[in-house]
mmCIF file of C-alpha atoms in Angstrom:
data_model
loop_
_atom_site.group_PDB
_atom_site.id
_atom_site.type_symbol
_atom_site.label_atom_id
_atom_site.label_comp_id
_atom_site.label_asym_id
_atom_site.label_seq_id
_atom_site.Cartn_x
_atom_site.Cartn_y
_atom_site.Cartn_z
ATOM 1 C CA MET A 111 0.000 0.000 0.000
ATOM 2 C CA ARG A 112 1.386 3.382 -1.003
ATOM 3 C CA ASN A 113 1.954 5.904 1.733
ATOM 4 C CA LYS A 114 0.969 9.512 1.456
ATOM 5 C CA PHE A 115 4.455 10.481 0.277
ATOM 6 C CA GLY A 116 4.319 8.058 -2.627
ATOM 7 C CA THR A 117 0.928 9.383 -3.660
ATOM 8 C CA LYS A 118 2.221 12.924 -3.495
ATOM 9 C CA ASN A 119 5.191 12.045 -5.732
ATOM 10 C CA LEU A 120 2.884 10.484 -8.317
ATOM 11 C CA LEU A 121 0.737 13.604 -8.318
ATOM 12 C CA ILE A 122 3.792 15.813 -8.851
ATOM 13 C CA GLN A 123 4.972 13.624 -11.736
ATOM 14 C CA PHE A 124 1.508 13.766 -13.317
ATOM 15 C CA ILE A 125 1.428 17.577 -13.122
ATOM 16 C CA MET A 126 4.901 17.785 -14.659
ATOM 17 C CA LEU A 127 3.809 15.479 -17.493
ATOM 18 C CA LEU A 128 0.805 17.727 -18.221
ATOM 19 C CA SER A 129 3.087 20.774 -18.294
ATOM 20 C CA ILE A 130 5.419 19.125 -20.813
ATOM 21 C CA VAL A 131 2.501 18.172 -23.067
ATOM 22 C CA ALA A 132 1.189 21.749 -22.956
ATOM 23 C CA VAL A 133 4.609 23.144 -23.943
ATOM 24 C CA LEU A 134 4.918 20.686 -26.826
ATOM 25 C CA GLN A 135 1.462 21.614 -28.094
ATOM 26 C CA ALA A 136 2.349 25.300 -27.940
ATOM 27 C CA CYS A 137 5.510 24.675 -29.942
ATOM 28 C CA GLU A 138 3.505 22.869 -32.606
ATOM 29 C CA LYS A 139 1.307 25.960 -32.978
ATOM 30 C CA ASP A 140 4.228 28.419 -33.161
ATOM 31 C CA ASP A 141 7.812 27.256 -33.645
ATOM 32 C CA SER A 142 9.102 30.758 -32.906
ATOM 33 C CA PRO A 143 9.662 31.796 -29.281
ATOM 34 C CA TYR A 144 8.943 35.407 -30.262
ATOM 35 C CA VAL A 145 5.810 37.387 -30.981
ATOM 36 C CA ASP A 146 5.820 38.866 -34.472
ATOM 37 C CA TYR A 147 4.490 42.431 -34.592
ATOM 38 C CA LYS A 148 1.537 42.724 -36.991
ATOM 39 C CA ASN A 149 1.335 46.078 -38.715
ATOM 40 C CA ASN A 150 -1.606 45.678 -41.055
ATOM 41 C CA ALA A 151 -2.077 48.436 -43.603
ATOM 42 C CA ALA A 152 -5.154 50.570 -43.112
ATOM 43 C CA ILE A 153 -7.702 50.885 -45.895
ATOM 44 C CA TYR A 154 -9.565 54.131 -46.525
ATOM 45 C CA ASN A 155 -12.529 54.009 -48.880
ATOM 46 C CA GLY A 156 -11.913 57.309 -50.608
ATOM 47 C CA ASP A 157 -9.226 59.314 -52.392
ATOM 48 C CA ALA A 158 -6.139 60.829 -50.782
ATOM 49 C CA LEU A 159 -7.639 64.311 -50.494
ATOM 50 C CA SER A 160 -10.757 62.916 -48.811
ATOM 51 C CA TYR A 161 -8.560 61.027 -46.364
ATOM 52 C CA LEU A 162 -6.843 64.243 -45.274
ATOM 53 C CA GLN A 163 -10.202 65.988 -45.024
ATOM 54 C CA SER A 164 -11.532 63.162 -42.840
ATOM 55 C CA LYS A 165 -9.069 64.120 -40.070
ATOM 56 C CA PRO A 166 -10.273 67.559 -38.864
ATOM 57 C CA GLY A 167 -7.816 69.276 -36.575
ATOM 58 C CA LEU A 168 -4.905 67.238 -37.887
ATOM 59 C CA TYR A 169 -4.208 68.256 -41.496
ATOM 60 C CA ASP A 170 -5.918 71.657 -41.754
ATOM 61 C CA SER A 171 -2.680 73.488 -42.597
ATOM 62 C CA MET A 172 -1.756 70.925 -45.224
ATOM 63 C CA LEU A 173 -5.190 71.289 -46.782
ATOM 64 C CA LEU A 174 -4.851 75.089 -46.772
ATOM 65 C CA VAL A 175 -1.622 74.767 -48.754
ATOM 66 C CA ILE A 176 -3.173 72.207 -51.115
ATOM 67 C CA ASN A 177 -6.034 74.596 -51.840
ATOM 68 C CA ARG A 178 -3.607 77.434 -52.600
ATOM 69 C CA ILE A 179 -1.517 75.475 -55.108
ATOM 70 C CA PRO A 180 -3.173 75.241 -58.540
ATOM 71 C CA GLY A 181 -3.991 71.656 -59.482
ATOM 72 C CA ALA A 182 -2.853 70.104 -56.192
ATOM 73 C CA ALA A 183 -6.341 69.200 -54.961
ATOM 74 C CA ASP A 184 -7.297 67.605 -58.292
ATOM 75 C CA SER A 185 -4.060 65.622 -58.329
ATOM 76 C CA LEU A 186 -4.754 64.189 -54.895
ATOM 77 C CA ARG A 187 -8.297 63.281 -55.933
ATOM 78 C CA THR A 188 -7.414 61.397 -59.086
ATOM 79 C CA GLY A 189 -3.662 60.873 -59.464
ATOM 80 C CA LYS A 190 -1.619 57.857 -58.399
ATOM 81 C CA TYR A 191 0.634 59.190 -55.661
ATOM 82 C CA THR A 192 2.515 58.507 -52.463
ATOM 83 C CA VAL A 193 1.585 61.197 -49.958
ATOM 84 C CA PHE A 194 3.630 62.055 -46.881
ATOM 85 C CA ALA A 195 0.991 63.573 -44.619
ATOM 86 C CA THR A 196 2.226 66.452 -42.473
ATOM 87 C CA SER A 197 0.387 67.533 -39.336
ATOM 88 C CA ASN A 198 -0.675 70.994 -38.201
ATOM 89 C CA ARG A 199 2.115 70.935 -35.631
ATOM 90 C CA SER A 200 4.734 70.515 -38.367
ATOM 91 C CA TYR A 201 3.429 73.625 -40.081
ATOM 92 C CA SER A 202 3.311 75.546 -36.791
ATOM 93 C CA ILE A 203 6.941 74.685 -36.073
ATOM 94 C CA ALA A 204 7.955 75.853 -39.535
ATOM 95 C CA LEU A 205 5.981 79.089 -39.360
ATOM 96 C CA GLN A 206 7.451 80.017 -35.991
ATOM 97 C CA ASN A 207 10.976 79.436 -37.299
ATOM 98 C CA ILE A 208 10.256 81.375 -40.502
ATOM 99 C CA ASN A 209 8.903 84.439 -38.722
ATOM 100 C CA ASN A 210 11.582 84.429 -36.032
ATOM 101 C CA ALA A 211 14.212 84.471 -38.773
ATOM 102 C CA ARG A 212 12.411 87.250 -40.663
ATOM 103 C CA LYS A 213 12.169 89.335 -37.509
ATOM 104 C CA ASP A 214 15.888 88.941 -36.826
ATOM 105 C CA SER A 215 17.011 89.605 -40.400
ATOM 106 C CA VAL A 216 18.596 92.908 -41.434
ATOM 107 C CA PRO A 217 16.516 94.684 -42.483
ATOM 108 C CA SER A 218 13.682 93.081 -40.586
ATOM 109 C CA LEU A 219 11.012 91.412 -42.744
ATOM 110 C CA PRO A 220 7.274 91.324 -42.051
ATOM 111 C CA PRO A 221 5.733 88.079 -40.788
ATOM 112 C CA VAL A 222 4.050 85.714 -43.219
ATOM 113 C CA SER A 223 1.507 82.915 -42.992
ATOM 114 C CA PHE A 224 0.809 79.928 -45.223
ATOM 115 C CA SER A 225 -2.065 81.941 -46.652
ATOM 116 C CA THR A 226 0.176 84.831 -47.706
ATOM 117 C CA MET A 227 3.693 83.515 -48.337
ATOM 118 C CA ASN A 228 5.146 83.380 -51.834
ATOM 119 C CA LEU A 229 3.168 80.765 -53.767
ATOM 120 C CA ASN A 230 6.023 79.610 -55.997
ATOM 121 C CA VAL A 231 8.230 78.928 -52.986
ATOM 122 C CA LEU A 232 5.410 77.191 -51.140
ATOM 123 C CA ASP A 233 4.655 75.023 -54.182
ATOM 124 C CA THR A 234 8.302 74.025 -54.546
ATOM 125 C CA PHE A 235 8.637 72.859 -50.961
ATOM 126 C CA PHE A 236 5.201 71.288 -50.640
ATOM 127 C CA SER A 237 5.765 69.186 -53.758
ATOM 128 C CA LYS A 238 8.570 67.339 -51.963
ATOM 129 C CA TYR A 239 5.922 65.540 -49.921
ATOM 130 C CA ILE A 240 4.097 64.084 -52.932
ATOM 131 C CA ILE A 241 5.799 61.293 -54.914
ATOM 132 C CA PRO A 242 4.376 59.896 -58.176
ATOM 133 C CA GLY A 243 3.348 56.242 -57.883
ATOM 134 C CA GLN A 244 1.983 54.227 -54.980
ATOM 135 C CA ILE A 245 5.005 53.251 -52.898
ATOM 136 C CA THR A 246 4.503 50.946 -49.911
ATOM 137 C CA THR A 247 6.999 49.660 -47.376
ATOM 138 C CA GLN A 248 6.964 46.345 -49.230
ATOM 139 C CA ASP A 249 8.263 48.105 -52.338
ATOM 140 C CA LEU A 250 11.220 49.407 -50.327
ATOM 141 C CA ALA A 251 11.981 46.301 -48.259
ATOM 142 C CA SER A 252 14.401 44.753 -50.760
ATOM 143 C CA ARG A 253 16.739 47.748 -50.744
ATOM 144 C CA ALA A 254 18.445 48.194 -47.381
ATOM 145 C CA ASP A 255 19.998 51.498 -48.465
ATOM 146 C CA GLY A 256 16.702 52.889 -49.767
ATOM 147 C CA LEU A 257 15.750 54.423 -53.100
ATOM 148 C CA LYS A 258 15.512 57.895 -54.623
ATOM 149 C CA PHE A 259 12.253 59.100 -56.153
ATOM 150 C CA PRO A 260 11.502 62.371 -57.970
ATOM 151 C CA SER A 261 8.874 64.547 -56.326
ATOM 152 C CA MET A 262 5.529 65.464 -57.895
ATOM 153 C CA LYS A 263 6.987 68.527 -59.614
ATOM 154 C CA TYR A 264 10.391 69.809 -60.641
ATOM 155 C CA GLY A 265 12.063 66.347 -60.585
ATOM 156 C CA TYR A 266 13.483 66.985 -57.125
ATOM 157 C CA ASP A 267 14.997 63.822 -55.608
ATOM 158 C CA MET A 268 13.650 62.563 -52.297
ATOM 159 C CA HIS A 269 14.966 59.430 -50.621
ATOM 160 C CA LEU A 270 12.860 56.684 -49.024
ATOM 161 C CA GLN A 271 14.366 53.989 -46.817
ATOM 162 C CA TYR A 272 12.467 51.134 -45.166
ATOM 163 C CA GLU A 273 13.247 50.354 -41.538
ATOM 164 C CA THR A 274 11.778 48.258 -38.741
ATOM 165 C CA THR A 275 12.204 48.247 -35.000
ATOM 166 C CA ASN A 276 12.445 45.259 -32.697
ATOM 167 C CA ALA A 277 9.524 43.944 -30.653
ATOM 168 C CA SER A 278 9.153 41.250 -27.991
ATOM 169 C CA GLY A 279 12.697 40.084 -28.634
ATOM 170 C CA TYR A 280 12.055 39.561 -32.340
ATOM 171 C CA LEU A 281 14.626 41.284 -34.546
ATOM 172 C CA GLY A 282 12.850 43.454 -37.091
ATOM 173 C CA GLY A 283 9.464 42.417 -35.763
ATOM 174 C CA GLY A 284 8.417 45.861 -34.572
ATOM 175 C CA PRO A 285 6.543 48.663 -36.311
ATOM 176 C CA LYS A 286 7.455 49.433 -39.905
ATOM 177 C CA ALA A 287 8.755 52.896 -40.729
ATOM 178 C CA ILE A 288 10.091 54.928 -43.630
ATOM 179 C CA LEU A 289 13.047 57.252 -43.197
ATOM 180 C CA PHE A 290 12.063 60.112 -45.527
ATOM 181 C CA SER A 291 14.902 62.383 -46.626
ATOM 182 C CA ASP A 292 15.372 65.628 -48.503
ATOM 183 C CA THR A 293 18.629 64.958 -50.349
ATOM 184 C CA ARG A 294 19.221 68.676 -50.926
ATOM 185 C CA GLY A 295 20.820 67.732 -54.244
ATOM 186 C CA SER A 296 23.710 65.964 -52.519
ATOM 187 C CA VAL A 297 24.979 62.383 -52.805
ATOM 188 C CA PHE A 298 26.319 62.581 -49.252
ATOM 189 C CA THR A 299 23.824 61.581 -46.554
ATOM 190 C CA VAL A 300 25.488 63.913 -44.058
ATOM 191 C CA ASN A 301 23.927 66.788 -46.026
ATOM 192 C CA TRP A 302 20.438 65.302 -46.055
ATOM 193 C CA ILE A 303 17.580 66.296 -43.766
ATOM 194 C CA ARG A 304 15.658 63.270 -42.550
ATOM 195 C CA VAL A 305 12.416 62.426 -40.766
ATOM 196 C CA TYR A 306 10.687 59.191 -39.784
ATOM 197 C CA THR A 307 7.100 58.227 -40.371
ATOM 198 C CA ASN A 308 4.968 57.158 -37.435
ATOM 199 C CA THR A 309 2.289 55.436 -39.549
ATOM 200 C CA VAL A 310 2.716 53.787 -42.946
ATOM 201 C CA ASP A 311 0.818 52.118 -45.779
ATOM 202 C CA ILE A 312 -2.585 53.766 -45.464
ATOM 203 C CA LYS A 313 -4.163 52.763 -48.756
ATOM 204 C CA THR A 314 -6.741 55.054 -50.335
ATOM 205 C CA THR A 315 -8.478 54.451 -53.658
ATOM 206 C CA ASN A 316 -5.789 56.317 -55.577
ATOM 207 C CA ALA A 317 -2.776 56.722 -53.298
ATOM 208 C CA VAL A 318 -0.691 55.449 -50.420
ATOM 209 C CA VAL A 319 -0.412 57.743 -47.399
ATOM 210 C CA HIS A 320 2.462 57.683 -44.931
ATOM 211 C CA VAL A 321 2.174 59.935 -41.869
ATOM 212 C CA LEU A 322 5.282 61.855 -40.814
ATOM 213 C CA ASP A 323 6.313 62.414 -37.221
ATOM 214 C CA ALA A 324 4.458 65.394 -35.750
ATOM 215 C CA GLY A 325 7.715 67.071 -34.728
ATOM 216 C CA HIS A 326 8.846 67.393 -38.333
ATOM 217 C CA ASN A 327 9.663 70.912 -39.494
ATOM 218 C CA PHE A 328 7.658 71.408 -42.693
ATOM 219 C CA GLY A 329 9.911 72.367 -45.589
ATOM 220 C CA PHE A 330 12.905 70.571 -44.048
ATOM 221 C CA GLY A 331 14.313 73.516 -42.178
ATOM 222 C CA ASN A 332 16.407 76.502 -43.171
ATOM 223 C CA ASP A 333 16.191 76.004 -46.937
ATOM 224 C CA LEU A 334 12.556 77.122 -46.861
ATOM 225 C CA ILE A 335 13.440 80.172 -44.751
ATOM 226 C CA ARG A 336 16.191 81.238 -47.153
ATOM 227 C CA ALA A 337 13.958 80.721 -50.189
ATOM 228 C CA LEU A 338 11.212 82.876 -48.699
ATOM 229 C CA ASN A 339 13.642 85.615 -47.752
ATOM 230 C CA ARG A 340 14.976 85.675 -51.307
ATOM 231 C CA SER A 341 11.526 85.794 -52.884
ATOM 232 C CA VAL A 342 10.764 89.128 -54.499
ATOM 233 C CA THR A 343 7.212 89.418 -53.174
ATOM 234 C CA ASN A 344 8.018 89.185 -49.473
#
């Protein structure tokens, strides 16, 4: 007759056996010990312009600029483009820097807004954010060093590079991102101005939208300031 200690040992062995079976079953379901991050592309049932308009309080400044530039709204309704969406905060940062520089210039220059600043300059810099063709992160994934693409107008080269972060111990399993760069006409990356996306691959009926980090300085910094200060109408 087994004593209570023998019965206890059998119970412990039985529990251990159940634990092993459970682990084996889990391994059959997923051979990887890591959790792969799923970043499914969003789908918007409408054109790129409608997508921006569907986010009140977020892209109002971008829409103001689009409405000022001849043909821009129609292009975003019907054309096949990759759009780097830029938030109100990005425009606010840029405008503050522009007007601070104008105030400190010699002679001092009057302040401007996105409603009044030189349209040709505004068009030139805004067009950097619109790339012909529908470019997703998948299209960039095969080129570790990224690719150059001409902007919507003027053939100005922008550079797109696919990157991922790590998640749950899985290398490259984190959120997808695009490192978006103004090459400034240089082959040397040290001269580029760069910004990351925080959301990618939003698919509209005619375009792909990637959302830039809210701290981005619209126009990529001092080049816009210098261009405005040189413009003959300001």
